[in-house]
PDB file of C-alpha atoms in Angstrom:
ATOM      1  CA  MET R  15     159.663  99.414  54.061  1.00  0.00           C
ATOM      2  CA  SER R  16     163.309 100.274  54.071  1.00  0.00           C
ATOM      3  CA  SER R  17     166.119  97.787  54.032  1.00  0.00           C
ATOM      4  CA  PHE R  18     169.682  98.020  55.174  1.00  0.00           C
ATOM      5  CA  ILE R  19     172.697  96.388  53.661  1.00  0.00           C
ATOM      6  CA  TYR R  20     175.660  95.797  55.899  1.00  0.00           C
ATOM      7  CA  TYR R  21     178.291  96.249  53.241  1.00  0.00           C
ATOM      8  CA  SER R  22     181.264  95.296  55.413  1.00  0.00           C
ATOM      9  CA  LEU R  23     179.612  91.993  56.370  1.00  0.00           C
ATOM     10  CA  THR R  24     178.519  91.399  52.781  1.00  0.00           C
ATOM     11  CA  ALA R  25     182.052  92.175  51.560  1.00  0.00           C
ATOM     12  CA  ARG R  26     183.567  89.670  53.995  1.00  0.00           C
ATOM     13  CA  ASP R  27     181.071  86.969  52.981  1.00  0.00           C
ATOM     14  CA  THR R  28     181.617  87.628  49.282  1.00  0.00           C
ATOM     15  CA  GLU R  29     185.390  87.600  49.650  1.00  0.00           C
ATOM     16  CA  ARG R  30     185.139  84.315  51.542  1.00  0.00           C
ATOM     17  CA  ALA R  31     183.095  82.858  48.664  1.00  0.00           C
ATOM     18  CA  ILE R  32     185.702  84.114  46.169  1.00  0.00           C
ATOM     19  CA  VAL R  33     188.496  82.459  48.137  1.00  0.00           C
ATOM     20  CA  ARG R  34     186.591  79.162  48.358  1.00  0.00           C
ATOM     21  CA  ALA R  35     185.836  79.166  44.624  1.00  0.00           C
ATOM     22  CA  GLY R  36     189.442  80.053  43.805  1.00  0.00           C
ATOM     23  CA  LEU R  37     190.790  77.297  46.021  1.00  0.00           C
ATOM     24  CA  ALA R  38     188.401  74.752  44.515  1.00  0.00           C
ATOM     25  CA  LEU R  39     189.618  75.759  41.048  1.00  0.00           C
ATOM     26  CA  GLY R  40     193.255  75.563  42.134  1.00  0.00           C
ATOM     27  CA  LEU R  41     193.792  79.276  41.558  1.00  0.00           C
ATOM     28  CA  ASP R  42     197.150  80.593  42.736  1.00  0.00           C
ATOM     29  CA  TRP R  43     196.624  84.101  44.124  1.00  0.00           C
ATOM     30  CA  ARG R  44     200.246  84.978  43.292  1.00  0.00           C
ATOM     31  CA  ASP R  45     199.949  83.946  39.621  1.00  0.00           C
ATOM     32  CA  GLU R  46     199.045  87.181  37.875  1.00  0.00           C
ATOM     33  CA  SER R  47     198.403  85.524  34.500  1.00  0.00           C
ATOM     34  CA  ALA R  48     195.866  83.131  36.068  1.00  0.00           C
ATOM     35  CA  LEU R  49     194.169  86.023  37.862  1.00  0.00           C
ATOM     36  CA  ARG R  50     194.159  88.059  34.653  1.00  0.00           C
ATOM     37  CA  SER R  51     192.479  85.166  32.841  1.00  0.00           C
ATOM     38  CA  VAL R  52     189.672  85.044  35.416  1.00  0.00           C
ATOM     39  CA  VAL R  53     189.288  88.825  35.399  1.00  0.00           C
ATOM     40  CA  LYS R  54     189.173  88.987  31.581  1.00  0.00           C
ATOM     41  CA  GLU R  55     186.535  86.269  31.518  1.00  0.00           C
ATOM     42  CA  ALA R  56     184.483  88.070  34.172  1.00  0.00           C
ATOM     43  CA  LEU R  57     184.605  91.368  32.293  1.00  0.00           C
ATOM     44  CA  ASP R  58     183.872  89.700  28.962  1.00  0.00           C
ATOM     45  CA  ARG R  59     180.850  87.991  30.480  1.00  0.00           C
ATOM     46  CA  ARG R  60     179.755  91.281  32.074  1.00  0.00           C
ATOM     47  CA  GLN R  61     179.955  92.962  28.666  1.00  0.00           C
ATOM     48  CA  GLY R  62     177.960  90.149  27.053  1.00  0.00           C
ATOM     49  CA  LEU R  63     180.802  88.785  24.950  1.00  0.00           C
ATOM     50  CA  HIS R  64     180.026  85.166  25.927  1.00  0.00           C
ATOM     51  CA  ARG R  65     176.391  85.149  24.865  1.00  0.00           C
ATOM     52  CA  GLY R  66     175.128  82.221  22.906  1.00  0.00           C
ATOM     53  CA  THR R  67     177.166  79.713  24.852  1.00  0.00           C
ATOM     54  CA  GLU R  68     175.298  77.290  27.039  1.00  0.00           C
ATOM     55  CA  LEU R  69     175.682  77.862  30.765  1.00  0.00           C
ATOM     56  CA  PRO R  70     177.433  74.991  32.512  1.00  0.00           C
ATOM     57  CA  ARG R  71     175.290  73.137  35.037  1.00  0.00           C
ATOM     58  CA  GLN R  72     178.040  71.740  37.246  1.00  0.00           C
ATOM     59  CA  GLY R  73     181.741  71.138  37.651  1.00  0.00           C
ATOM     60  CA  ALA R  74     184.709  73.428  37.258  1.00  0.00           C
ATOM     61  CA  ALA R  75     183.125  75.415  34.418  1.00  0.00           C
ATOM     62  CA  ARG R  76     180.145  76.300  36.619  1.00  0.00           C
ATOM     63  CA  LEU R  77     182.438  77.172  39.521  1.00  0.00           C
ATOM     64  CA  ARG R  78     184.471  79.454  37.259  1.00  0.00           C
ATOM     65  CA  LEU R  79     181.259  81.135  36.075  1.00  0.00           C
ATOM     66  CA  ASN R  80     180.263  81.701  39.712  1.00  0.00           C
ATOM     67  CA  LEU R  81     183.704  83.129  40.458  1.00  0.00           C
ATOM     68  CA  CYS R  82     183.277  85.598  37.590  1.00  0.00           C
ATOM     69  CA  ALA R  83     179.929  86.712  39.004  1.00  0.00           C
ATOM     70  CA  LEU R  84     181.421  87.061  42.484  1.00  0.00           C
ATOM     71  CA  LEU R  85     184.187  89.305  41.125  1.00  0.00           C
ATOM     72  CA  VAL R  86     181.654  91.689  39.616  1.00  0.00           C
ATOM     73  CA  LEU R  87     179.565  91.610  42.802  1.00  0.00           C
ATOM     74  CA  MET R  88     182.589  92.265  45.001  1.00  0.00           C
ATOM     75  CA  ARG R  89     183.607  95.276  42.928  1.00  0.00           C
ATOM     76  CA  ARG R  90     180.100  96.703  43.259  1.00  0.00           C
ATOM     77  CA  ILE R  91     180.157  96.142  47.017  1.00  0.00           C
ATOM     78  CA  GLU R  92     183.597  97.721  47.210  1.00  0.00           C
ATOM     79  CA  LEU R  93     182.321 100.849  45.446  1.00  0.00           C
ATOM     80  CA  ALA R  94     179.343 101.113  47.815  1.00  0.00           C
ATOM     81  CA  LEU R  95     181.407 100.470  50.924  1.00  0.00           C
ATOM     82  CA  ASP R  96     181.869 103.353  53.332  1.00  0.00           C
ATOM     83  CA  PRO R  97     185.577 104.258  53.474  1.00  0.00           C
ATOM     84  CA  ALA R  98     185.293 104.385  57.276  1.00  0.00           C
ATOM     85  CA  SER R  99     183.962 100.817  57.503  1.00  0.00           C
ATOM     86  CA  ASP R 100     185.758  98.096  59.421  1.00  0.00           C
ATOM     87  CA  TYR R 101     186.226  95.937  56.298  1.00  0.00           C
ATOM     88  CA  ALA R 102     189.840  95.231  55.376  1.00  0.00           C
ATOM     89  CA  PRO R 103     190.327  93.229  52.177  1.00  0.00           C
ATOM     90  CA  GLY R 104     192.374  90.061  52.372  1.00  0.00           C
ATOM     91  CA  PRO R 105     195.323  89.235  50.123  1.00  0.00           C
ATOM     92  CA  SER R 106     193.222  87.283  47.627  1.00  0.00           C
ATOM     93  CA  TRP R 107     190.846  90.167  46.946  1.00  0.00           C
ATOM     94  CA  GLN R 108     193.724  92.666  46.948  1.00  0.00           C
ATOM     95  CA  ALA R 109     195.432  90.640  44.210  1.00  0.00           C
ATOM     96  CA  LEU R 110     192.240  90.262  42.158  1.00  0.00           C
ATOM     97  CA  SER R 111     191.308  93.913  42.655  1.00  0.00           C
ATOM     98  CA  ARG R 112     194.735  95.072  41.461  1.00  0.00           C
ATOM     99  CA  VAL R 113     194.463  92.933  38.304  1.00  0.00           C
ATOM    100  CA  LEU R 114     190.864  94.083  37.798  1.00  0.00           C
ATOM    101  CA  ASP R 115     191.957  97.741  38.015  1.00  0.00           C
ATOM    102  CA  GLN R 116     194.734  97.121  35.485  1.00  0.00           C
ATOM    103  CA  GLU R 117     192.386  95.332  33.083  1.00  0.00           C
ATOM    104  CA  LEU R 118     189.739  98.047  33.344  1.00  0.00           C
ATOM    105  CA  ALA R 119     192.327 100.775  32.771  1.00  0.00           C
ATOM    106  CA  GLY R 120     193.586  98.922  29.704  1.00  0.00           C
ATOM    107  CA  ARG R 121     190.090  98.513  28.286  1.00  0.00           C
ATOM    108  CA  LEU R 122     189.212 102.150  28.893  1.00  0.00           C
ATOM    109  CA  ALA R 123     192.447 103.386  27.334  1.00  0.00           C
ATOM    110  CA  GLY R 124     192.187 101.293  24.213  1.00  0.00           C
TER     111      GLY R 124
END
């Protein structure tokens, strides 16, 4: 049985979840240092640098953890997305994506 993933729809839904989580955390999409903090945490978690710490069950810490996971998911969706798709990223994802690209370039260079 084959399955289909509608990447443009999935990208929109994931971006919407990122925006909601960011708003709930009081994240300012224009504050590059705040975005960099979230991106660094997401990449550190992705690389396993936060192992051994207990996962938060609720509250802002759990929401921030979910936001980190959504960032990684969104990047994967973005890479799988057909360039000819009808998905156009919003300003929040554009800002996060730019900071994510900068952070990845810095980690790969050093």
